[in-house]
Coordinates of C-alpha atoms in Angstrom, one line a residue:
X1 CA 127.9 122.0 85.7
X2 CA 130.8 120.8 83.6
X3 CA 133.6 118.3 83.6
X4 CA 136.5 119.2 86.2
X5 CA 140.1 119.1 86.0
X6 CA 142.9 119.3 88.3
X7 CA 146.5 121.3 88.2
X8 CA 149.1 120.2 90.4
X9 CA 150.2 122.8 93.0
X10 CA 153.2 124.0 91.1
X11 CA 151.0 125.3 88.4
X12 CA 148.2 126.9 90.6
X13 CA 149.9 129.2 92.9
X14 CA 148.7 132.8 92.8
X15 CA 151.4 135.2 91.8
X16 CA 151.7 138.8 91.0
X17 CA 155.2 138.4 89.3
X18 CA 155.3 138.6 85.5
X19 CA 156.9 135.5 84.2
X20 CA 158.0 135.0 80.5
X21 CA 160.4 132.9 78.4
X22 CA 161.9 133.8 75.2
X23 CA 161.4 131.1 72.4
X24 CA 164.7 130.9 70.6
X25 CA 164.0 131.1 66.8
X26 CA 160.2 132.0 67.5
X27 CA 158.4 133.5 64.3
X28 CA 157.6 137.2 65.1
X29 CA 159.5 137.1 68.3
X30 CA 156.9 134.8 70.0
X31 CA 157.5 134.9 73.9
X32 CA 155.7 132.5 76.3
X33 CA 153.9 134.1 79.3
X34 CA 152.9 132.4 82.4
X35 CA 149.1 131.6 82.3
X36 CA 148.3 133.0 85.9
X37 CA 150.3 136.2 84.9
X38 CA 147.7 138.8 86.3
X39 CA 147.4 140.5 82.9
X40 CA 147.2 137.2 81.0
X41 CA 144.6 135.9 83.7
X42 CA 142.4 139.0 83.3
X43 CA 142.2 139.0 79.7
X44 CA 143.7 135.7 78.2
X45 CA 142.4 135.7 74.5
X46 CA 145.1 137.9 72.9
X47 CA 147.8 135.9 74.4
X48 CA 146.3 132.6 73.6
X49 CA 145.5 133.5 70.0
X50 CA 149.2 134.4 69.7
X51 CA 150.3 131.1 71.1
X52 CA 147.9 129.1 68.9
X53 CA 149.4 131.0 66.0
X54 CA 152.9 130.2 66.9
X55 CA 152.3 126.6 67.8
X56 CA 149.0 124.9 68.4
X57 CA 150.9 122.1 70.2
X58 CA 153.4 124.0 72.3
X59 CA 155.8 122.4 74.9
X60 CA 155.7 124.7 77.7
X61 CA 158.8 125.0 80.0
X62 CA 157.2 127.3 82.1
X63 CA 154.3 124.9 82.9
X64 CA 156.1 121.7 82.1
X65 CA 153.4 120.6 80.0
X66 CA 152.0 120.4 76.3
X67 CA 149.5 123.6 75.7
X68 CA 147.2 122.3 73.0
X69 CA 145.4 125.4 71.5
X70 CA 144.2 124.5 68.1
X71 CA 140.9 123.3 67.7
X72 CA 141.5 120.4 65.4
X73 CA 144.5 119.4 67.7
X74 CA 142.4 119.7 70.9
X75 CA 139.7 117.5 69.1
X76 CA 142.0 114.9 68.6
X77 CA 143.0 114.7 72.2
X78 CA 139.6 114.3 73.4
X79 CA 139.2 111.5 71.0
X80 CA 142.5 109.8 71.6
X81 CA 142.7 107.0 74.4
X82 CA 146.3 107.9 74.8
X83 CA 145.2 111.1 76.3
X84 CA 144.3 110.1 79.8
X85 CA 141.9 111.7 82.4
X86 CA 143.5 109.6 85.5
X87 CA 145.2 112.2 87.3
X88 CA 144.5 112.0 91.0
X89 CA 148.3 110.9 91.8
X90 CA 149.7 114.6 90.9
X91 CA 147.0 116.0 93.5
X92 CA 148.3 113.4 95.9
X93 CA 151.8 114.4 95.4
X94 CA 151.2 118.1 96.0
X95 CA 149.9 117.5 99.5
X96 CA 152.4 118.7 102.2
X97 CA 153.9 116.1 104.1
X98 CA 152.4 117.2 107.4
X99 CA 148.7 116.9 105.9
X100 CA 149.5 113.2 104.3
X101 CA 147.9 111.5 107.2
X102 CA 144.4 113.1 106.5
X103 CA 144.7 112.3 102.6
X104 CA 144.4 108.7 102.1
X105 CA 140.6 108.3 102.2
X106 CA 140.1 111.7 100.5
X107 CA 142.0 110.8 97.5
X108 CA 140.2 107.3 97.6
X109 CA 137.0 109.2 97.2
X110 CA 138.4 111.4 94.5
X111 CA 139.6 108.3 92.6
X112 CA 135.8 107.5 92.3
X113 CA 134.9 110.7 90.4
X114 CA 134.0 110.1 86.8
X115 CA 136.3 112.7 85.6
X116 CA 139.4 110.9 87.0
X117 CA 138.5 107.8 85.2
X118 CA 139.3 106.6 81.6
X119 CA 136.9 104.2 79.6
X120 CA 135.7 101.6 80.3
X121 CA 135.5 102.5 83.9
X122 CA 134.3 105.9 83.0
X123 CA 131.5 104.6 81.0
X124 CA 130.4 102.3 83.7
X125 CA 130.2 105.1 86.3
X126 CA 128.6 107.5 83.9
X127 CA 125.9 105.1 82.9
X128 CA 124.4 105.4 86.6
X129 CA 123.4 108.9 86.1
X130 CA 122.9 109.1 82.1
X131 CA 119.0 109.0 82.5
X132 CA 118.8 111.6 85.1
X133 CA 121.0 114.1 83.5
X134 CA 119.2 113.8 80.1
X135 CA 117.6 117.0 78.8
X136 CA 114.0 115.5 79.1
X137 CA 114.6 114.5 82.6
X138 CA 116.0 117.9 83.6
X139 CA 113.3 119.7 81.8
X140 CA 111.0 118.5 84.6
X141 CA 112.7 121.3 86.8
X142 CA 112.0 124.1 84.0
X143 CA 109.0 125.5 86.2
X144 CA 110.9 125.3 89.5
X145 CA 114.1 127.1 88.0
X146 CA 111.8 129.7 86.6
X147 CA 110.2 130.6 89.9
X148 CA 113.1 130.4 91.9
X149 CA 114.7 132.6 89.5
X150 CA 112.2 135.5 89.6
X151 CA 111.7 135.1 93.2
X152 CA 115.4 135.3 94.0
X153 CA 115.7 138.4 91.5
X154 CA 112.9 140.1 93.0
X155 CA 114.3 139.9 96.5
X156 CA 117.8 140.9 95.5
X157 CA 117.8 142.9 92.4
X158 CA 115.4 145.8 92.9
X159 CA 115.1 147.9 89.5
X160 CA 117.3 151.0 89.8
X161 CA 119.4 150.1 92.7
X162 CA 123.0 148.8 92.5
X163 CA 124.2 145.4 93.3
X164 CA 126.5 142.7 92.4
X165 CA 125.2 140.0 90.0
X166 CA 127.7 137.3 91.4
X167 CA 126.5 137.7 95.0
X168 CA 123.0 138.4 94.2
X169 CA 122.1 135.7 91.7
X170 CA 124.7 133.8 89.8
X171 CA 126.2 132.1 93.0
X172 CA 123.3 131.5 95.1
X173 CA 120.7 130.4 92.4
X174 CA 122.7 127.4 91.0
X175 CA 123.3 126.4 94.6
X176 CA 119.7 126.4 95.3
X177 CA 118.5 124.6 92.2
X178 CA 121.1 121.9 92.5
X179 CA 120.5 121.3 96.2
X180 CA 116.7 120.8 95.5
X181 CA 117.7 118.5 92.6
X182 CA 120.2 116.4 94.6
X183 CA 117.9 116.2 97.7
X184 CA 119.7 118.1 100.1
X185 CA 117.3 119.6 102.8
X186 CA 117.4 123.5 102.9
X187 CA 118.4 123.2 106.5
X188 CA 121.6 121.3 105.7
X189 CA 122.6 123.9 103.0
X190 CA 125.5 125.9 105.0
X191 CA 127.4 123.0 106.0
X192 CA 127.1 121.3 102.4
X193 CA 128.1 124.3 100.6
X194 CA 130.9 125.1 102.8
X195 CA 132.4 121.5 102.5
X196 CA 131.8 122.0 98.7
X197 CA 133.8 125.3 98.7
X198 CA 136.7 123.6 100.6
X199 CA 136.7 120.6 98.2
X200 CA 136.9 123.2 95.4
X201 CA 140.1 124.5 97.2
X202 CA 141.6 121.3 96.9
X203 CA 140.5 120.2 93.4
X204 CA 141.1 123.7 91.7
X205 CA 144.4 124.2 93.3
X206 CA 143.6 127.0 95.6
X207 CA 145.0 125.2 98.8
X208 CA 148.5 125.7 99.3
X209 CA 149.4 125.9 103.1
X210 CA 149.2 122.6 105.4
X211 CA 146.4 123.8 107.1
X212 CA 144.4 124.8 104.1
X213 CA 145.0 121.1 102.5
X214 CA 143.9 119.6 106.1
X215 CA 140.7 121.5 105.8
X216 CA 139.9 120.6 102.3
X217 CA 140.7 117.1 102.8
X218 CA 138.6 116.7 106.1
X219 CA 135.8 118.7 104.1
X220 CA 135.8 116.1 101.5
X221 CA 135.5 113.2 103.9
X222 CA 132.6 115.1 105.7
X223 CA 130.8 115.6 102.4
X224 CA 131.2 111.9 101.6
X225 CA 129.9 111.1 105.1
X226 CA 126.9 113.2 104.8
X227 CA 125.9 111.9 101.3
X228 CA 126.2 108.4 102.6
X229 CA 123.7 109.2 105.1
X230 CA 121.6 111.0 102.7
X231 CA 121.6 107.8 100.3
X232 CA 120.7 105.6 103.6
X233 CA 117.8 108.0 104.1
X234 CA 116.5 107.9 100.6
X235 CA 116.7 104.0 100.4
X236 CA 114.3 104.0 103.3
X237 CA 112.1 106.8 102.3
X238 CA 112.6 107.9 98.5
X239 CA 111.9 111.6 97.6
X240 CA 111.4 113.3 94.3
X241 CA 115.3 113.9 93.8
X242 CA 118.3 112.8 92.0
X243 CA 119.4 110.2 94.6
X244 CA 116.1 108.4 94.9
X245 CA 115.8 108.2 91.1
X246 CA 119.3 106.6 90.6
X247 CA 118.5 104.1 93.4
X248 CA 115.1 103.3 92.0
X249 CA 117.0 102.5 88.7
X250 CA 118.7 99.4 90.3
X251 CA 122.1 99.7 89.3
X252 CA 123.6 100.7 92.8
X253 CA 125.0 97.5 94.3
X254 CA 125.1 95.8 90.8
X255 CA 127.1 97.6 88.2
X256 CA 128.2 100.4 90.7
X257 CA 128.9 99.8 94.5
X258 CA 127.3 102.1 97.0
X259 CA 130.7 103.5 98.0
X260 CA 131.4 104.3 94.2
X261 CA 127.9 105.9 94.0
X262 CA 128.6 108.3 97.1
X263 CA 131.9 109.1 95.7
X264 CA 130.2 110.2 92.5
X265 CA 127.7 112.3 94.3
X266 CA 130.6 114.3 96.0
X267 CA 131.6 115.1 92.5
X268 CA 128.1 116.1 91.4
X269 CA 127.9 118.3 94.6
X270 CA 130.9 120.0 93.9
X271 CA 130.3 120.5 90.3
X272 CA 126.8 121.8 90.8
X273 CA 127.3 125.3 91.2
X274 CA 130.6 126.6 90.1
X275 CA 130.3 126.4 86.3
X276 CA 126.7 127.5 85.9
X277 CA 127.6 130.5 88.1
X278 CA 130.4 131.3 85.9
X279 CA 128.2 130.8 82.7
X280 CA 125.7 133.2 84.0
X281 CA 128.1 136.0 84.9
X282 CA 130.2 135.8 81.7
X283 CA 127.3 135.6 79.5
X284 CA 125.5 138.7 81.0
X285 CA 128.9 140.7 81.0
X286 CA 129.2 140.0 77.2
X287 CA 125.9 141.1 76.7
X288 CA 126.2 144.4 78.5
X289 CA 129.5 144.9 76.7
X290 CA 127.9 144.4 73.2
X291 CA 124.8 146.6 73.3
X292 CA 123.8 145.8 69.9
X293 CA 123.9 141.9 70.8
X294 CA 121.8 142.7 73.9
X295 CA 119.3 144.7 71.8
X296 CA 119.0 141.6 69.5
X297 CA 118.1 139.5 72.4
X298 CA 115.6 141.8 73.9
X299 CA 114.0 142.1 70.3
X300 CA 113.6 138.3 70.2
X301 CA 114.0 136.7 73.7
X302 CA 113.9 133.3 71.8
X303 CA 117.5 134.3 71.2
X304 CA 118.5 133.9 74.9
X305 CA 119.7 130.4 74.3
X306 CA 121.7 131.5 71.5
X307 CA 123.2 134.1 73.6
X308 CA 124.1 131.3 76.2
X309 CA 125.9 129.2 73.6
X310 CA 127.9 132.0 72.3
X311 CA 128.8 132.9 75.8
X312 CA 130.0 129.4 76.3
X313 CA 132.2 129.8 73.2
X314 CA 133.4 133.3 73.4
X315 CA 134.3 133.4 77.1
X316 CA 133.0 130.3 78.6
X317 CA 133.4 129.3 82.2
X318 CA 136.1 126.9 81.8
X319 CA 139.7 127.8 80.2
X320 CA 141.3 124.4 79.9
X321 CA 141.2 120.5 81.2
X322 CA 144.3 118.8 82.1
X323 CA 145.3 115.3 80.8
X324 CA 148.1 113.0 81.0
X325 CA 149.9 111.1 78.2
X326 CA 149.0 107.3 78.9
X327 CA 151.5 106.1 76.4
X328 CA 153.9 107.7 73.8
X329 CA 152.0 109.1 70.6
X330 CA 152.4 111.8 67.8
X331 CA 150.2 114.8 68.1
X332 CA 150.4 117.3 64.9
X333 CA 154.1 116.0 64.4
X334 CA 155.0 116.6 68.1
X335 CA 156.4 113.6 70.0
X336 CA 154.3 113.2 73.3
X337 CA 155.8 110.8 75.6
X338 CA 154.0 108.9 78.4
X339 CA 153.5 110.7 81.5
X340 CA 153.7 114.2 79.9
X341 CA 151.0 116.7 81.1
X342 CA 148.9 118.0 78.8
X343 CA 146.7 121.4 79.0
X344 CA 143.8 121.3 76.7
X345 CA 143.1 125.0 76.3
X346 CA 139.4 125.2 75.1
X347 CA 139.4 128.9 75.6
X348 CA 141.9 129.0 72.7
X349 CA 140.2 126.2 70.7
X350 CA 136.8 128.1 70.8
X351 CA 138.4 131.0 69.1
X352 CA 140.3 129.3 66.4
X353 CA 139.7 131.0 63.1
X354 CA 140.2 127.5 61.4
X355 CA 136.9 126.5 63.0
X356 CA 134.7 129.7 63.7
X357 CA 134.4 132.6 61.4
X358 CA 135.4 136.1 63.0
X359 CA 136.1 134.2 66.2
X360 CA 136.9 137.2 68.4
X361 CA 133.5 138.8 67.7
X362 CA 130.6 138.2 70.0
X363 CA 127.5 137.4 68.2
X364 CA 124.2 136.0 69.3
X365 CA 123.3 135.2 65.9
X366 CA 126.3 133.0 65.2
X367 CA 124.0 129.9 65.7
X368 CA 126.5 127.4 66.2
X369 CA 126.7 125.1 69.3
X370 CA 129.7 123.3 68.1
X371 CA 131.9 125.1 70.6
X372 CA 134.0 123.0 73.4
X373 CA 132.5 125.0 76.2
X374 CA 131.1 121.8 77.9
X375 CA 134.0 119.6 76.5
X376 CA 133.4 116.7 74.0
X377 CA 133.1 112.9 73.7
X378 CA 133.3 110.6 76.5
X379 CA 133.9 113.4 79.2
X380 CA 131.3 115.7 77.6
X381 CA 129.8 117.6 80.7
X382 CA 127.1 115.7 82.1
X383 CA 125.5 118.3 83.7
X384 CA 125.2 120.5 80.7
X385 CA 121.6 120.4 80.3
X386 CA 120.8 121.7 83.7
X387 CA 123.6 124.3 83.4
X388 CA 122.0 125.6 80.3
X389 CA 118.5 125.5 82.0
X390 CA 119.4 127.6 84.9
X391 CA 121.7 130.2 82.9
X392 CA 118.8 130.6 80.3
X393 CA 116.3 131.3 82.8
X394 CA 118.5 134.1 84.5
X395 CA 119.5 135.8 81.2
X396 CA 115.7 135.5 80.1
X397 CA 114.5 137.3 83.2
X398 CA 117.2 139.9 83.0
X399 CA 116.6 140.6 79.4
X400 CA 112.9 140.9 79.9
X401 CA 112.3 142.6 83.1
X402 CA 115.6 144.6 83.6
X403 CA 115.4 147.1 80.7
X404 CA 118.0 149.3 82.8
X405 CA 120.5 146.9 83.6
X406 CA 124.1 148.4 83.1
X407 CA 127.6 147.9 84.2
X408 CA 128.8 150.2 87.1
X409 CA 132.5 149.7 86.2
X410 CA 134.5 148.9 83.1
X411 CA 137.4 146.8 84.7
X412 CA 136.6 143.5 86.7
X413 CA 138.7 141.4 88.8
X414 CA 139.0 137.8 87.8
X415 CA 139.9 134.9 90.1
X416 CA 143.4 133.6 89.5
X417 CA 142.8 130.2 88.1
X418 CA 144.4 128.0 85.3
X419 CA 141.0 126.3 84.9
X420 CA 138.1 128.5 85.8
X421 CA 137.0 131.8 84.0
X422 CA 135.5 133.5 87.0
X423 CA 134.7 137.0 88.1
X424 CA 135.2 138.0 91.9
X425 CA 132.1 140.2 91.5
X426 CA 130.1 142.2 88.7
X427 CA 128.8 145.3 89.9
X428 CA 125.6 146.4 88.1
X429 CA 122.7 148.8 88.4
X430 CA 119.5 146.7 87.9

């Protein structure tokens, strides 16, 4: 899981048209490209490096936003209270007129998500979950995750047979683990994950038509209603799960209302699988494309965690986060004005040569966890420990038990997204 961000509809529409803008007087003839151009979406790093070299704080006419690509400049934004996470209004504005009647309650729910709040409100909401998401608390699930990983791979990934790593393990395992951790009964899984997928369409900008917006908005309301019922059940009959543990902490109804708590659970539900799934797939792809690095991990499986950290830096599950300027301020000599949108492009910052030596090289021996794959500061991904636990479990089993694991094709299809770095499939031979 990780901190989520929301684009507006104008910046998320899938397109197959290559869009560029020549920048007058640009050194070396730099030409801006649309970030959802299919070629850029498939392999963004060359272009992002050129953009960062041209100007690490660049006003984009195409995206009507500041593109922040330098590591130092992006860190400044993550620390500066002038850079605001409150951005539910642009989502609301993107809803077609015909779907507005369904939107009021749904966007009230979104307004309770931690990722859409600034301090001190963000801190008040986050503290409710802080203890449950700590590495020590998450570590209690290590044995369960290991068992679930081996059992799922045994059923779905027979050595010597072809399969899709995304569908076979990377999507279903995080969903299984998170549902167990949250306390969602297995029988409720299909509805629960359907609602989550439709909420994702809304938050990540995939919803474009009025019908799609209506489906996403009603799904968010259904998810909120379901989790409110689950909270009532856990009050009456506590179990070994996240909801029961938070309720036992005594903050709900005091520092945070029950309505706020349920709203935050909808955020947790949405974030529970997507980022971890992408982290697994991207790390495995990187290892298979770099045989020497894979051999280094097989030689010493203790390096699995190093491989996952390098995966987060080199080709992480999230490409950027979106913010808004709360007031006028200066960023690296650029006059940012109140209301300006800002794209904090972590995918570029994580390959900034000013911060990382030989940044375009994938190396499991790099030994640095100072990447921005899970964000930084107040909005550092609260679910980072759980995401790392699940990703490391999958990579560990694949490295140890599948010596013949290999890619079945060289070119892959990536989901068109400003925010996520997600493969549609990863065909492999186990």
